[in-house]
Coordinates of C-alpha atoms in Angstrom, one line a residue:
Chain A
X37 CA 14.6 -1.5 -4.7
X38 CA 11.7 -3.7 -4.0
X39 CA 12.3 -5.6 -7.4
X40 CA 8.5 -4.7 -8.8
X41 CA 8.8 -2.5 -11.6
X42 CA 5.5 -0.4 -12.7
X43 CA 5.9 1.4 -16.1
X44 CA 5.1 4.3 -16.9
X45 CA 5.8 6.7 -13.9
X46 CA 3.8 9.6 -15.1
X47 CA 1.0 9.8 -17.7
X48 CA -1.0 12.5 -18.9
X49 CA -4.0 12.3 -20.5
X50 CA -7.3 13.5 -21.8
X51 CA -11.3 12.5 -20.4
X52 CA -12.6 9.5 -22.4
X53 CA -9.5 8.3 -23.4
X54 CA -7.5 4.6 -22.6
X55 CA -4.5 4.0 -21.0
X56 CA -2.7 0.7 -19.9
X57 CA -0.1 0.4 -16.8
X58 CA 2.4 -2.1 -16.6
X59 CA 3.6 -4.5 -13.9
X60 CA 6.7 -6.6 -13.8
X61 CA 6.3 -8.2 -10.2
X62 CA 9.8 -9.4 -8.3
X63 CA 11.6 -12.6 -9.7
X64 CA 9.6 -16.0 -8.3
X65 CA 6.3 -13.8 -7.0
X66 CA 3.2 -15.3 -8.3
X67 CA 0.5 -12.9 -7.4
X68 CA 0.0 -9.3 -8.2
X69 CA -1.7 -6.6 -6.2
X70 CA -3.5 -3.6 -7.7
X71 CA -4.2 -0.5 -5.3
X72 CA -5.4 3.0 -6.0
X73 CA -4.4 6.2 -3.9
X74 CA -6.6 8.9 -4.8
X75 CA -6.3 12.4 -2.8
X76 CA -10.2 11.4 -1.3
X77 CA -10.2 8.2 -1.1
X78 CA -6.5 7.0 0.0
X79 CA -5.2 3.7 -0.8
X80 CA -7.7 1.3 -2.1
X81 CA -7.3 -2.4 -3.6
X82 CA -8.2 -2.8 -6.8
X83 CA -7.6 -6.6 -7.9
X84 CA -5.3 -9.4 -7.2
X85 CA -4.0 -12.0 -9.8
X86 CA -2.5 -15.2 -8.5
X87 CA 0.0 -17.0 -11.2
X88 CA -2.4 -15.9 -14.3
X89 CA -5.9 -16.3 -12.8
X90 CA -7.9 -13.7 -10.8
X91 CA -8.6 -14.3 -7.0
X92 CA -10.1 -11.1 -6.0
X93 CA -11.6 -8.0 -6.2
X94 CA -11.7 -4.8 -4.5
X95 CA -13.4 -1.6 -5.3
X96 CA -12.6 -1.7 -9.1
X97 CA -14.9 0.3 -11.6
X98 CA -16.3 -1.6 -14.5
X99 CA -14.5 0.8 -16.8
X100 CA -10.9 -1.0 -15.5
X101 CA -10.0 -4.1 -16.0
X102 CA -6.4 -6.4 -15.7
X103 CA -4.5 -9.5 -16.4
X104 CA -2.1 -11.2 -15.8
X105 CA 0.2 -12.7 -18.7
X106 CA 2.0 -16.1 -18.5
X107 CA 5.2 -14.6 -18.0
X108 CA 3.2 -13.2 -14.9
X109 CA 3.5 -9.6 -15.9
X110 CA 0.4 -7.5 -15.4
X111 CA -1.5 -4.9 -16.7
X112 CA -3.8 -2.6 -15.6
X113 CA -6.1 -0.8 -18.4
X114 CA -8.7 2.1 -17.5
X115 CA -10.9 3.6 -20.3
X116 CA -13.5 5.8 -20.2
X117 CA -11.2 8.2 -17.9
X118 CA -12.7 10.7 -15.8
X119 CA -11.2 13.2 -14.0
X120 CA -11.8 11.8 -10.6
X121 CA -9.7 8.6 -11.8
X122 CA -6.0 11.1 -11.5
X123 CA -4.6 9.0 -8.8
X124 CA -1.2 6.7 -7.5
X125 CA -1.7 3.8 -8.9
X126 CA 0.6 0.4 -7.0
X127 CA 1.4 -2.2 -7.9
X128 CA 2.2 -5.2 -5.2
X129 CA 3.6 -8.7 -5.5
X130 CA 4.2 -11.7 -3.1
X131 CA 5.3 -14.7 -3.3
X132 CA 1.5 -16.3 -2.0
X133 CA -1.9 -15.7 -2.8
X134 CA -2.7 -15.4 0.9
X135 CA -1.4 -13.0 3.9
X136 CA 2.2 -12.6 3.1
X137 CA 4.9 -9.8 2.8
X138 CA 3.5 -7.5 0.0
X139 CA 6.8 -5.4 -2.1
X140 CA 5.4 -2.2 -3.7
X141 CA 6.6 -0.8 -6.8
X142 CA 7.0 3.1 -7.3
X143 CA 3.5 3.1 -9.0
X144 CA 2.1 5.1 -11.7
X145 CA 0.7 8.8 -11.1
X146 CA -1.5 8.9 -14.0
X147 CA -3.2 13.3 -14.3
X148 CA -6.4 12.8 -16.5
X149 CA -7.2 16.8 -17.7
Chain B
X129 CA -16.0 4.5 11.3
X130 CA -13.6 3.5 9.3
X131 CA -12.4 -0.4 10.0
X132 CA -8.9 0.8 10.7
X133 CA -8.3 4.3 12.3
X134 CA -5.0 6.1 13.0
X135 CA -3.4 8.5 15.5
X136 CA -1.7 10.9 15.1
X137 CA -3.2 11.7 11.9
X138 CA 0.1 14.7 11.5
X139 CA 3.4 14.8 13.6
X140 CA 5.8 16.6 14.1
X141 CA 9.1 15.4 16.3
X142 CA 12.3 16.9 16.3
X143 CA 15.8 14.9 15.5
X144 CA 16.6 11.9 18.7
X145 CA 13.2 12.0 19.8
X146 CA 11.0 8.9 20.4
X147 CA 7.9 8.5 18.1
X148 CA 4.8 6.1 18.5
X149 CA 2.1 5.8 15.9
X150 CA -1.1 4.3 16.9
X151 CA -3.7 2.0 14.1
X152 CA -6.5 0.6 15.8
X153 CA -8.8 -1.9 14.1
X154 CA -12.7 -3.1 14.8
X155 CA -12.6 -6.5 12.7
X156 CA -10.8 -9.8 13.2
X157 CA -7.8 -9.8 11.3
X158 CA -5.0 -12.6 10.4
X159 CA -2.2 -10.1 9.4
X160 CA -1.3 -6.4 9.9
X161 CA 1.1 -4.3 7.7
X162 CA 2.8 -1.1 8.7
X163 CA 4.0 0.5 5.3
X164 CA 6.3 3.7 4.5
X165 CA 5.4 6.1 2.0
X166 CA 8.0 8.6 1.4
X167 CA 7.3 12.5 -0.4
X168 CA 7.8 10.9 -3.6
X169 CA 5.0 8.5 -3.6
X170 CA 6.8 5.5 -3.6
X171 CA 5.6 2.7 -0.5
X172 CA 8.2 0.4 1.4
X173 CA 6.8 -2.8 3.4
X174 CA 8.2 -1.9 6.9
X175 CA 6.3 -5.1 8.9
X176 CA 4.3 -7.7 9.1
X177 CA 2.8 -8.9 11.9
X178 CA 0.1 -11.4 13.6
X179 CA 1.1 -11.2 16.6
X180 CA 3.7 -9.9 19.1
X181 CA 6.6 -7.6 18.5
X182 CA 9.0 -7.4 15.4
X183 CA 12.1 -4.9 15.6
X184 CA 14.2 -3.7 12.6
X185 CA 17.1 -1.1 13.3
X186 CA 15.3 1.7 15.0
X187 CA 11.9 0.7 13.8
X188 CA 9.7 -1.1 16.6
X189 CA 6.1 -2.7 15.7
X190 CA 4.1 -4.5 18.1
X191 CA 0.4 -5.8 18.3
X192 CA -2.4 -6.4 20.8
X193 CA -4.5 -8.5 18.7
X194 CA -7.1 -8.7 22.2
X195 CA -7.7 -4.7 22.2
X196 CA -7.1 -4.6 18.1
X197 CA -4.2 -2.4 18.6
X198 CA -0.9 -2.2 17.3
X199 CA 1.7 0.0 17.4
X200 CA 4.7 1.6 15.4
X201 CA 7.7 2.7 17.5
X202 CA 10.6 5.0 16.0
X203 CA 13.6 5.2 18.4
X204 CA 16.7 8.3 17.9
X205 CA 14.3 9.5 15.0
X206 CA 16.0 11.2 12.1
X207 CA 14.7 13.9 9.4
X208 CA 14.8 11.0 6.3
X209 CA 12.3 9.0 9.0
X210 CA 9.9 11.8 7.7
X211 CA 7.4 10.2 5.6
X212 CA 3.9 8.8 5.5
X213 CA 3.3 6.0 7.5
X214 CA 0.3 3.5 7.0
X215 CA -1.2 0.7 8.7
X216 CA -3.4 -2.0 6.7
X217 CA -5.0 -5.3 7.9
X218 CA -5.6 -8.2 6.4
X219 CA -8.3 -10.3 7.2
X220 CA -8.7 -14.2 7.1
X221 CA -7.1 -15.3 4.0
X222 CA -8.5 -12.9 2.1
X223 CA -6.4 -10.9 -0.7
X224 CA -7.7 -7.3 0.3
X225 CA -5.9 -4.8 2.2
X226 CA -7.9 -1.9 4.3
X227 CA -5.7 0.6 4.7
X228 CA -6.0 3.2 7.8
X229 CA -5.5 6.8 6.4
X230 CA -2.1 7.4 7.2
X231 CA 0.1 8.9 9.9
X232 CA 2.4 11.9 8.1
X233 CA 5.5 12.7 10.2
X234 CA 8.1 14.9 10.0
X235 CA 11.2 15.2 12.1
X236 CA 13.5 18.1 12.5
X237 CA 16.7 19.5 12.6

């Protein structure tokens, strides 16, 4: 158990439509990692959030967006969805905003139809 | 090219064999992560590393960072070592992980 807990596991849902995935990172970690594993593309980082602030940004569609809440929880929201967006979606934490051991949660496998 | 490339790309050993995974990389980087990812999708931190050699139980990880070359070593492998495994460099002190596309083994009875 790497202590990062992504909620939910599995979501299904419909083109156009919203949904939000949830990141508790582990105990004392201040930033937060968010990576896509798509079937095409593989793993891909998304965003980072350092202790409520964003610090930088990967390949992430305008149609997502994040935060990170005081109680350093974070969420991921994706609208718009597309087909092409069904993918693993992990979350990461560390203690650091620079290189550092990253701990993965079990991510999200989000099927848009 | 892709910055971070991977060999074997499939592998198959059988049970007390000795396994090496290859991740080669064409930037300069300040860290390198070797990662599990197991059937069910979910991704374990195995190492890392910026330079030298790091060792936990059977798992061996070492790195050239001269010839941008690092290694994954699997000693008296066992079928639940059979998983994904991924290498993913860091580079200055930037946030961003490139990932290499993954090595999938599988280890026999």
């Amino acid at each position: 158990d790497s202590g990062v807990t992504q909620t939910p596991k599995h979501l299904i849902t419909a083109t156009g439509q919203r949904v939000t995935l949830r990141c508790s990172p582990r105990s004392g970690d201040l930033s937060v990692y968010w990576y896509q594993q798509s079937l095409d593309q593989g793993l891909q980082f998304l965003i980072q959030y350092y202790n409520g602030e964003e610090r930088a940004k990967g390949n992430i569609l305008e149609r997502f967006s994040a935060q990170q809440f005081p109680d350093l929880h974070s969420e991921l929201n994706l609208s718009s969805l597309e087909l092409g967006d069904s993918a693993l979606y992990f979350c990461a934490s560390s203690v650091l905003t620079g290189p550092g051991e990253l701990f993965f949660g079990e991510g999200s496998r989000l099927t848009v139809l | 090219k892709n910055e971070v490339e991977q060999s074997p790309q499939n592998l198959t050993a059988q049970e007390g064999e000795f396994i090496t995974i290859n991740c080669s990389y064409s930037v300069g980087i300040s860290a390198l992560h070797w990662l599990q990812q197991h059937p069910g999708g979910g991704i374990v931190s195995l190492f890392m590393l910026s330079s030298g050699k790091k060792k936990h139980g059977r798992l061996i990880a070492t790195i050239n960072i001269q010839e941008k070359h690092s290694s994954l070593h699997i000693t008296a492998s066992h079928p639940r070592d059979s998983a994904v495994y991924i290498c993913a460099v860091r580079t200055g002190t930037a946030s961003k992980l490139t990932f290499g596309t993954g090595t999938r083994l599988q280890v026999t009875l």
